[in-house]
PDB file of N, CA and C in Angstrom:
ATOM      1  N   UNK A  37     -17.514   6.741  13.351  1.00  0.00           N
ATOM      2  CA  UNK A  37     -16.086   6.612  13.137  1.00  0.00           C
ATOM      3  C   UNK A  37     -15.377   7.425  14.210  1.00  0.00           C
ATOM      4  N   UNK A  38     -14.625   7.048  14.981  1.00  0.00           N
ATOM      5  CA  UNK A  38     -13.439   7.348  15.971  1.00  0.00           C
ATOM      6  C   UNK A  38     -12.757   8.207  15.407  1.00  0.00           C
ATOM      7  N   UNK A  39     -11.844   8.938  16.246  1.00  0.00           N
ATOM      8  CA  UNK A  39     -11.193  10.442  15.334  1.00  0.00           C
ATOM      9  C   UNK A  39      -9.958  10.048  16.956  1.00  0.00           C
ATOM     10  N   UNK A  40      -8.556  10.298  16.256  1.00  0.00           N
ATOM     11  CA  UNK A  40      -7.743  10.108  17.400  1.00  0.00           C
ATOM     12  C   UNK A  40      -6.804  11.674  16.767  1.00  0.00           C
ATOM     13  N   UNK A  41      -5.870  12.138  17.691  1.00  0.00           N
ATOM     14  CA  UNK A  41      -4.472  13.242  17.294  1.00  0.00           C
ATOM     15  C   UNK A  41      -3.585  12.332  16.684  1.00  0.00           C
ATOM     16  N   UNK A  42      -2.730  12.740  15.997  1.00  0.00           N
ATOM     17  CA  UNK A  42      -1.976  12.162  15.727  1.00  0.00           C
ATOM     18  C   UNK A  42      -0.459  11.552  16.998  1.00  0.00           C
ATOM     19  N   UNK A  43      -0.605  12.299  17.831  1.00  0.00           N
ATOM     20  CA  UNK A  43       0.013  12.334  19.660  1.00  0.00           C
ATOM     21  C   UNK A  43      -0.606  11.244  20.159  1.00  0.00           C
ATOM     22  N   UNK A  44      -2.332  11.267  20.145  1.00  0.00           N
ATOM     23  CA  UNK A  44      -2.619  10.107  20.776  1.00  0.00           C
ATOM     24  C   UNK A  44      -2.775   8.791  19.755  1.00  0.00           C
ATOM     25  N   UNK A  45      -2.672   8.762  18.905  1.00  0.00           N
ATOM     26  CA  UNK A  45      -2.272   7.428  17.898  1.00  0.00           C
ATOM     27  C   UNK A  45      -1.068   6.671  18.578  1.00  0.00           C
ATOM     28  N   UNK A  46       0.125   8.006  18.665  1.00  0.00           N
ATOM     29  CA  UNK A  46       1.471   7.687  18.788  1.00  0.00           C
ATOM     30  C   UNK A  46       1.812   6.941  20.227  1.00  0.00           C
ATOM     31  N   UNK A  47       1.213   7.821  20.929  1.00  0.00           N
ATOM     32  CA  UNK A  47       1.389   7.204  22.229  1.00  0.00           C
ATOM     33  C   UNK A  47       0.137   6.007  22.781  1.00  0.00           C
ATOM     34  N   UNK A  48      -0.591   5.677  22.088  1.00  0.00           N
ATOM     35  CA  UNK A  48      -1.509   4.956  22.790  1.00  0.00           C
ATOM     36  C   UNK A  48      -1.942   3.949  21.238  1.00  0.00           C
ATOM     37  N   UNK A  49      -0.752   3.407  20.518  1.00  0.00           N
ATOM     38  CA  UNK A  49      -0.572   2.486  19.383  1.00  0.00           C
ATOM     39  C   UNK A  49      -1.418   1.383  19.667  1.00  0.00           C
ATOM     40  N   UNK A  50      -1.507   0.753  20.739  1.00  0.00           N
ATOM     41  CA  UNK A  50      -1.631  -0.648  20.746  1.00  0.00           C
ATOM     42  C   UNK A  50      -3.913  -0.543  21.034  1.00  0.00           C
ATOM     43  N   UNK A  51      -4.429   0.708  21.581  1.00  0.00           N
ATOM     44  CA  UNK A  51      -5.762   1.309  21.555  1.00  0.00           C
ATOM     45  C   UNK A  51      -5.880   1.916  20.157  1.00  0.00           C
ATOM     46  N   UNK A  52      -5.103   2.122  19.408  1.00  0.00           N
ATOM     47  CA  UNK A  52      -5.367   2.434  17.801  1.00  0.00           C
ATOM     48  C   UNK A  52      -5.871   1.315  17.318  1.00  0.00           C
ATOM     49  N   UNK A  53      -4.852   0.391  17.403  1.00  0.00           N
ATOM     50  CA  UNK A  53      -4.562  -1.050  16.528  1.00  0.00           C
ATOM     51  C   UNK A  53      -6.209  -1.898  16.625  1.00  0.00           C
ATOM     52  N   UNK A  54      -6.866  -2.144  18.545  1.00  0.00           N
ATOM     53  CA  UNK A  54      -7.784  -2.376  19.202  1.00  0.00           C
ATOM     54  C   UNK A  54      -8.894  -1.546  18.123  1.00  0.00           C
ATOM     55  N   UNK A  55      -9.227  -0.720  18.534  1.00  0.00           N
ATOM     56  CA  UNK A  55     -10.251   0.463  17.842  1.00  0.00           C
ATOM     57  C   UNK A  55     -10.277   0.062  16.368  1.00  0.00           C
ATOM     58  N   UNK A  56      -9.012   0.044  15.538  1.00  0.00           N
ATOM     59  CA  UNK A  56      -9.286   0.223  14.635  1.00  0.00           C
ATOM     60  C   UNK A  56      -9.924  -1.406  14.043  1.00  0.00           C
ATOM     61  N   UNK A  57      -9.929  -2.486  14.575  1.00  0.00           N
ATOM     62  CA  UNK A  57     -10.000  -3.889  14.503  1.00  0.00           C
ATOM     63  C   UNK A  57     -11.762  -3.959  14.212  1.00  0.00           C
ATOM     64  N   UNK A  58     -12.297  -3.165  15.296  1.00  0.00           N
ATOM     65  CA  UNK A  58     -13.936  -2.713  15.477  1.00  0.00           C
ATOM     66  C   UNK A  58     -14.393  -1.585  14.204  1.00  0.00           C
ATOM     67  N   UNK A  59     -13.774  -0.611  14.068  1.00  0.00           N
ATOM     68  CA  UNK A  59     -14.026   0.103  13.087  1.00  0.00           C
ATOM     69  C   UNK A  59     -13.302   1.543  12.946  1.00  0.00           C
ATOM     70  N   UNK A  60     -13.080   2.091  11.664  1.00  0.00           N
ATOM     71  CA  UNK A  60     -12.228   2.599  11.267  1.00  0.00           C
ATOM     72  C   UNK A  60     -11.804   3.916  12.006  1.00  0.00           C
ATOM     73  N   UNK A  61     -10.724   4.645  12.330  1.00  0.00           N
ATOM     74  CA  UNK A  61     -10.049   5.424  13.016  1.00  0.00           C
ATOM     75  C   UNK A  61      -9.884   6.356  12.339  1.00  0.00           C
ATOM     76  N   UNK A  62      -9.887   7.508  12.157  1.00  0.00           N
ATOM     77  CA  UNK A  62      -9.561   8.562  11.723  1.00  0.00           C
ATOM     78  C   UNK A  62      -8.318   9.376  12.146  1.00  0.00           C
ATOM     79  N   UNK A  63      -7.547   9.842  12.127  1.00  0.00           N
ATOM     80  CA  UNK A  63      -5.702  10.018  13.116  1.00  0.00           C
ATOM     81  C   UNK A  63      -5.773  11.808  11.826  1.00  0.00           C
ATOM     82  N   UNK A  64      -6.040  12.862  13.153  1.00  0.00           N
ATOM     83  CA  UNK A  64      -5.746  14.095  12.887  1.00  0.00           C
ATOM     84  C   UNK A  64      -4.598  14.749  12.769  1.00  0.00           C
ATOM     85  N   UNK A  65      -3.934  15.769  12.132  1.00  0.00           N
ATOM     86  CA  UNK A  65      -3.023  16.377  12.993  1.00  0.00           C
ATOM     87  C   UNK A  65      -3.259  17.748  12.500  1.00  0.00           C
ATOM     88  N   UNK A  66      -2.864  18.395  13.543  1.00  0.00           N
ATOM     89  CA  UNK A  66      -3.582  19.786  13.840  1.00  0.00           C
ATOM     90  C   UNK A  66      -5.099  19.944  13.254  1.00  0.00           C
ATOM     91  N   UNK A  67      -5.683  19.087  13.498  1.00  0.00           N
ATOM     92  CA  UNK A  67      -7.380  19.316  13.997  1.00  0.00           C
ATOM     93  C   UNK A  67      -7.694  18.938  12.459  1.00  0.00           C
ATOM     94  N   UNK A  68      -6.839  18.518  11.600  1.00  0.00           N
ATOM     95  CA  UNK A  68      -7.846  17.943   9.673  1.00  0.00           C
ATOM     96  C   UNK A  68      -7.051  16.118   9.976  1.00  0.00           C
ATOM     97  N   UNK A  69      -7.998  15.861   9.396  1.00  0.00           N
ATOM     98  CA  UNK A  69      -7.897  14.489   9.145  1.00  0.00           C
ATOM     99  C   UNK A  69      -6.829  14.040   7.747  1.00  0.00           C
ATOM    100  N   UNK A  70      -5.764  13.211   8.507  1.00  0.00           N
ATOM    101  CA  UNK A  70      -4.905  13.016   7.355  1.00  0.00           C
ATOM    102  C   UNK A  70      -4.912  11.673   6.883  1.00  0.00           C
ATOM    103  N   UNK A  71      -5.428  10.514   7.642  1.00  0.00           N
ATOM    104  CA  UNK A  71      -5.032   8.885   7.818  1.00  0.00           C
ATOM    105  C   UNK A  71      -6.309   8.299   7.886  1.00  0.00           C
ATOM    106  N   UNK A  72      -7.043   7.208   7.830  1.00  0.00           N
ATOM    107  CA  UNK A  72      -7.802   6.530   8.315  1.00  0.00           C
ATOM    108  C   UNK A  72      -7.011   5.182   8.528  1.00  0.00           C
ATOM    109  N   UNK A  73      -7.004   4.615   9.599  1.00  0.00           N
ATOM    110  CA  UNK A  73      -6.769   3.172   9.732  1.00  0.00           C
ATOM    111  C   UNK A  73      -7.810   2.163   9.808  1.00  0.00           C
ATOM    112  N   UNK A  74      -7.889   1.345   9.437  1.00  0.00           N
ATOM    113  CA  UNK A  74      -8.573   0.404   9.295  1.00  0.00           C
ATOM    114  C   UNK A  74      -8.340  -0.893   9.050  1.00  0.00           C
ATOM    115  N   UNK A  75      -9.340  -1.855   9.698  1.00  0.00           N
ATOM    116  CA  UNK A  75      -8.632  -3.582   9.843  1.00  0.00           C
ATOM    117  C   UNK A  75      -8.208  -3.940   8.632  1.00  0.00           C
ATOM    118  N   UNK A  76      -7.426  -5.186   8.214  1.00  0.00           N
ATOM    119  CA  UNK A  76      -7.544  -5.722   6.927  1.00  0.00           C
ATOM    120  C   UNK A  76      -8.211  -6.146   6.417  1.00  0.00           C
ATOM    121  N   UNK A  77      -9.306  -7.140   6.890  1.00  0.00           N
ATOM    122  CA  UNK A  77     -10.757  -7.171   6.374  1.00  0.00           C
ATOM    123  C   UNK A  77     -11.238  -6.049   5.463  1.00  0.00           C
ATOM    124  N   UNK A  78     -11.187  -4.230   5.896  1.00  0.00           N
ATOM    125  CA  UNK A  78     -12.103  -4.316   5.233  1.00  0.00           C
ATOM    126  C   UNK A  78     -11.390  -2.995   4.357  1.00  0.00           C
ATOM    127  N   UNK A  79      -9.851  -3.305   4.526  1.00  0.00           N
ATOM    128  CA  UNK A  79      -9.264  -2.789   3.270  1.00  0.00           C
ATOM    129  C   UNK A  79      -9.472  -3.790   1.748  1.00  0.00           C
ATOM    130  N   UNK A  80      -9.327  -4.855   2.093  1.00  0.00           N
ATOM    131  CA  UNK A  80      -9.554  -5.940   1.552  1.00  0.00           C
ATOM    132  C   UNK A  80     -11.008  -5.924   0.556  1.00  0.00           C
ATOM    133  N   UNK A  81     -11.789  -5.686   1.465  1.00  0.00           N
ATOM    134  CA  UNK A  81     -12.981  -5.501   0.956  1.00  0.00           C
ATOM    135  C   UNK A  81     -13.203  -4.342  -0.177  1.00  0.00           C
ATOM    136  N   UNK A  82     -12.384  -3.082   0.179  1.00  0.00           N
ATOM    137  CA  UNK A  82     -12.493  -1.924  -0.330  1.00  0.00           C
ATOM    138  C   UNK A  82     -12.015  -2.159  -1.700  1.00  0.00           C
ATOM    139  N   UNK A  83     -10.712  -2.867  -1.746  1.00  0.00           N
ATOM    140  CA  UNK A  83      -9.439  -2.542  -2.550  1.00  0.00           C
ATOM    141  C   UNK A  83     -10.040  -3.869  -3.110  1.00  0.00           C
ATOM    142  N   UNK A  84     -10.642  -4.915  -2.745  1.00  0.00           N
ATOM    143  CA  UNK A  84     -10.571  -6.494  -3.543  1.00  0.00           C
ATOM    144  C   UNK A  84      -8.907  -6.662  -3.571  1.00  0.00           C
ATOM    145  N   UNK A  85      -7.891  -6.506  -2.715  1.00  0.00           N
ATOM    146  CA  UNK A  85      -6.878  -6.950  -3.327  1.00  0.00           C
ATOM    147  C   UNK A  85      -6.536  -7.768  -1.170  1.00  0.00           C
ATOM    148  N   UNK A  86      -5.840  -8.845  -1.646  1.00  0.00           N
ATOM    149  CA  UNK A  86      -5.392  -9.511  -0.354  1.00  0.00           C
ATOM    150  C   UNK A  86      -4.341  -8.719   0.070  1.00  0.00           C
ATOM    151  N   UNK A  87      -4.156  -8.873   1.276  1.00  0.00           N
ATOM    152  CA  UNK A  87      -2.880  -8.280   2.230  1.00  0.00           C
ATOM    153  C   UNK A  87      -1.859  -9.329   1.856  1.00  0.00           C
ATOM    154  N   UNK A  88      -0.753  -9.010   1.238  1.00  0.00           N
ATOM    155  CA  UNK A  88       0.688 -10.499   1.337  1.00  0.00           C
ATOM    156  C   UNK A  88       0.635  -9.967   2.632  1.00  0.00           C
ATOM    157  N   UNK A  89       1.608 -11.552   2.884  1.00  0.00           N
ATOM    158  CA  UNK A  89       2.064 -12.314   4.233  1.00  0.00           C
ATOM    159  C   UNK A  89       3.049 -11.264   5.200  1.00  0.00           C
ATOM    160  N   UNK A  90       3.129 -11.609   6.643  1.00  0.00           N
ATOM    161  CA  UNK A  90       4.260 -10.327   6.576  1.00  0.00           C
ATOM    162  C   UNK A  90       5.432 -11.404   6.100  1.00  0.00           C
ATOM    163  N   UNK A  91       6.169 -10.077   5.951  1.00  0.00           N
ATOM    164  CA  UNK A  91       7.615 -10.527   5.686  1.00  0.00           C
ATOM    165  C   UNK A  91       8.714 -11.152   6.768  1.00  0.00           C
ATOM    166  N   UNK A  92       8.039 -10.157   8.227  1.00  0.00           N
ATOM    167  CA  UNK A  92       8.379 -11.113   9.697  1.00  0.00           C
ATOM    168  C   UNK A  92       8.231 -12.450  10.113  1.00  0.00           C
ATOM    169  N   UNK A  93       7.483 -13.439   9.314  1.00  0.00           N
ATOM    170  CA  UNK A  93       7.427 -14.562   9.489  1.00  0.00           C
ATOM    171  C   UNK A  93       8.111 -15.388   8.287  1.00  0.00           C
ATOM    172  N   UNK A  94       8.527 -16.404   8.668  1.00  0.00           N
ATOM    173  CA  UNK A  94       9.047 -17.622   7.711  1.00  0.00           C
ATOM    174  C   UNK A  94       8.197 -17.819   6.539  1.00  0.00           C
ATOM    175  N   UNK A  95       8.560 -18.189   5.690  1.00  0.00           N
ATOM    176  CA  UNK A  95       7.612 -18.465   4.307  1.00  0.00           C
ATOM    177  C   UNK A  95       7.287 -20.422   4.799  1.00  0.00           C
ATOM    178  N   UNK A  96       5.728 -20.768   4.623  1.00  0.00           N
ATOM    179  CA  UNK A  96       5.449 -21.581   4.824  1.00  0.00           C
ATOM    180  C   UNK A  96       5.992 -22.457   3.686  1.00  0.00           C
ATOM    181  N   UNK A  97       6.005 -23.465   3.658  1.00  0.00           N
ATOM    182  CA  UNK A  97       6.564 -24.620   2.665  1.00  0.00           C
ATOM    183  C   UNK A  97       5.760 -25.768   2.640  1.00  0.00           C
ATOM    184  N   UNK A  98       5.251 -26.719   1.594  1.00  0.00           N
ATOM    185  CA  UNK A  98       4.701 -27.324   1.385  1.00  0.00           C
ATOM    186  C   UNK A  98       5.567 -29.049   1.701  1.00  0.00           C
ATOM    187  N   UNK A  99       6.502 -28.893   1.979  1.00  0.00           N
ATOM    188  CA  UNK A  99       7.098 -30.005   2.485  1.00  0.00           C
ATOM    189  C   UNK A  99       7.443 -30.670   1.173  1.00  0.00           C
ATOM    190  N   UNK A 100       8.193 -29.710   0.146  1.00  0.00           N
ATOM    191  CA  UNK A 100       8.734 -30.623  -1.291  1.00  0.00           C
ATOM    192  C   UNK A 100      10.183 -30.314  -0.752  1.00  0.00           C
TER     193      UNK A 100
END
């Protein structure tokens, strides 16, 4: 498991997001671990519960 600062989470978001896709991230601040990030897969897995949709996209419609 990967271990990032919470500085380099912040500034280097889009190598969090990457990393965390492969496997789970750990995000410190001042040297203890406060966060783990991890893909949705395998929150999913953890929790058995689905991710809803984002809210940034249109709601799909079935064409009624």
């Amino acid at each position: 498991m990967k271990a990032l600062s919470a500085r380099e989470a912040k500034y280097n978001f889009g190598r969090l997001i990457d990393t965390a896709r492969a496997e789970p991230v750990v995000i410190e601040k001042h040297g203890r671990p406060v966060v783990v990030v991890l893909a949705v897969e395998e929150y999913e897995k953890l929790t058995g519960n689905a991710v809803p949709p984002s809210r940034d996209k249109p709601a799909e419609t079935n064409g009624d």
